[in-house]
Short mmCIF file of C-alpha atoms in Angstrom, two decimals:
data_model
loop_
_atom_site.label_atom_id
_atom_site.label_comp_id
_atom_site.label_asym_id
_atom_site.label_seq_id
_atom_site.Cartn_x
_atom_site.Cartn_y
_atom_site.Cartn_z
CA UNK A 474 109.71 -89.62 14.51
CA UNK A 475 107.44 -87.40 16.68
CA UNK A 476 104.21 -87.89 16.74
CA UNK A 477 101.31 -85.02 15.84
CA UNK A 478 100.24 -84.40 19.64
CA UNK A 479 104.23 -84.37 20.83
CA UNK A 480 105.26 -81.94 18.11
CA UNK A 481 101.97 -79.63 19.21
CA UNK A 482 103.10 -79.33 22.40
CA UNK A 483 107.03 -78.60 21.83
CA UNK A 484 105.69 -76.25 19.51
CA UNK A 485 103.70 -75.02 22.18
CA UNK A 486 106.27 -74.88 25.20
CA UNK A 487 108.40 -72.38 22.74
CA UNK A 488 106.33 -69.51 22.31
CA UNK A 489 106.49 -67.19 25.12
CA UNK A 490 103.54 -64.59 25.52
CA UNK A 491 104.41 -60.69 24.66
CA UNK A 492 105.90 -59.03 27.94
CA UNK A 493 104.22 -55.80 28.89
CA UNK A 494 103.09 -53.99 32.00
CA UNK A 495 99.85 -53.39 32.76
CA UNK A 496 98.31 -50.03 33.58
CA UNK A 497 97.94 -50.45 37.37
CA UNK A 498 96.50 -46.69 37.88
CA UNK A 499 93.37 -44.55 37.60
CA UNK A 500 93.17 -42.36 34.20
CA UNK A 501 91.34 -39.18 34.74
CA UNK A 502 89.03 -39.20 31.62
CA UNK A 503 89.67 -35.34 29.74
CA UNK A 504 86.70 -33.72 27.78
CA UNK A 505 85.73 -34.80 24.53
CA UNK A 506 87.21 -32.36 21.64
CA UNK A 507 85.13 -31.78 18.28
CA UNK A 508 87.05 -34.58 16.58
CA UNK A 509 84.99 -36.97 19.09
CA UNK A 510 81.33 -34.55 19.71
CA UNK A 511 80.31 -33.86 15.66
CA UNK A 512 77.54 -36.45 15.91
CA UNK A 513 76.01 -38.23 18.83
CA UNK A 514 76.61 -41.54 20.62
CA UNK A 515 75.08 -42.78 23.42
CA UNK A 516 77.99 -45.15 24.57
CA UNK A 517 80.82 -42.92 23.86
CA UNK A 518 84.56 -43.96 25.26
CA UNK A 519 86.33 -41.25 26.60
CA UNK A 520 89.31 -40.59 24.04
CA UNK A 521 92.12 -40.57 26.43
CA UNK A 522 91.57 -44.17 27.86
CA UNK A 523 90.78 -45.78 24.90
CA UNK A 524 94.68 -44.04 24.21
CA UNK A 525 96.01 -45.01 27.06
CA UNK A 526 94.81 -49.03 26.85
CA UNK A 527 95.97 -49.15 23.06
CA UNK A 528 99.70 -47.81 23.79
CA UNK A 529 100.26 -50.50 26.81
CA UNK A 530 99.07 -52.92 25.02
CA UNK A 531 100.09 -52.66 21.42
CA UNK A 532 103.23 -51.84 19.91
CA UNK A 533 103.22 -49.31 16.69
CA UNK A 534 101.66 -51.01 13.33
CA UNK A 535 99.80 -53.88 15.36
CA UNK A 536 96.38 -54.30 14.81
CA UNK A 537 93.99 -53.05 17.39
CA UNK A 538 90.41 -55.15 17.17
CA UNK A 539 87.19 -53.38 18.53
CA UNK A 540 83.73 -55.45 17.79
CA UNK A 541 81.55 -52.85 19.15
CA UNK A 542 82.59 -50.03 17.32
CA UNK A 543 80.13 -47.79 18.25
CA UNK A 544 81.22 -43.90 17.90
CA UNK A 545 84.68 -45.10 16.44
CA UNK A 546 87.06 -44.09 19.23
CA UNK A 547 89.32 -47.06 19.42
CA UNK A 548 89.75 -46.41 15.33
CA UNK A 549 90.58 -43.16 15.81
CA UNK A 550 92.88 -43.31 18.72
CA UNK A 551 94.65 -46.57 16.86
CA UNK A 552 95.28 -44.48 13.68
CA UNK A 553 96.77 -41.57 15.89
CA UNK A 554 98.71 -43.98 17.76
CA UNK A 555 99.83 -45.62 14.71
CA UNK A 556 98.07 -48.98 14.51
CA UNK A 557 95.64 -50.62 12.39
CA UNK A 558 92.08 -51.01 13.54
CA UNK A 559 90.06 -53.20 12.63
CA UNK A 560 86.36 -52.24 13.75
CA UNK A 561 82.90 -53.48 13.72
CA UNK A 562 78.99 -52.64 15.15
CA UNK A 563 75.98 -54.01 14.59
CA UNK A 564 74.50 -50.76 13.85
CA UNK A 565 74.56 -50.51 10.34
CA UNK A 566 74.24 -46.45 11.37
CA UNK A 567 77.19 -46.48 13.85
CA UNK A 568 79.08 -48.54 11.05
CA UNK A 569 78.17 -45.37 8.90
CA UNK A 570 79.09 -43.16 11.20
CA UNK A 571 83.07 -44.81 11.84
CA UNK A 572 83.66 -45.07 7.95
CA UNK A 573 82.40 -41.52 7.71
CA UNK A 574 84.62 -40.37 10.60
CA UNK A 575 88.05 -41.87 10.07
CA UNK A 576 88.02 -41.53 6.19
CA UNK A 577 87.37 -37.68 6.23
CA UNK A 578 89.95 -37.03 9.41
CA UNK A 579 93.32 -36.94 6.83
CA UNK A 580 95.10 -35.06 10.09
CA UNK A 581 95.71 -38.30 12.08
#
């Protein structure tokens, strides 16, 4: 019978990590559109990056985690690229501001 520690580490010698390429190139951030510019952030992402970053490295209905939510680009550009998001901030306001922003936007 295996023991706890020896049955860990088969375990562990199965799983093989996701394959995917990374981005090995510059993105040319575009201009914000009025989807991203209704209210103000000082930190905001530039939309097209964030997009970029979640389709390498997601598939479609993964969940996309962002801890520093901020002006709720990663939400937004997870929904459009259909994933889950799963975002936080500190900033009770900026939290405001994301819940406000992805439950009124029905077009994504």
């Amino acid at each position: 019978m295996m023991k706890t520690r020896e049955l860990a580490r088969a375990k562990i010698g199965k799983i093989t990590p996701p394959a995917f390429e990374h981005i090995n190139r510059q993105i040319p951030p575009e201009p914000h559109t009025a989807m991203y510019v209704w209210h103000k952030y000082w930190s905001r992402k530039t939309w097209n990056v964030v997009s970029e970053h979640i389709n390498a490295y997601t598939k479609p209905h993964q969940i996309v985690f962002d801890p520093f939510a901020g002006s709720g680009v990663v939400a937004i550009e997870a929904a459009r690229s259909k994933r889950r998001a799963i975002v936080c901030d500190l900033n009770l306001v900026a939290s405001d501001v994301d819940l406000q922003h992805i439950c009124t936007r029905e077009s994504l």
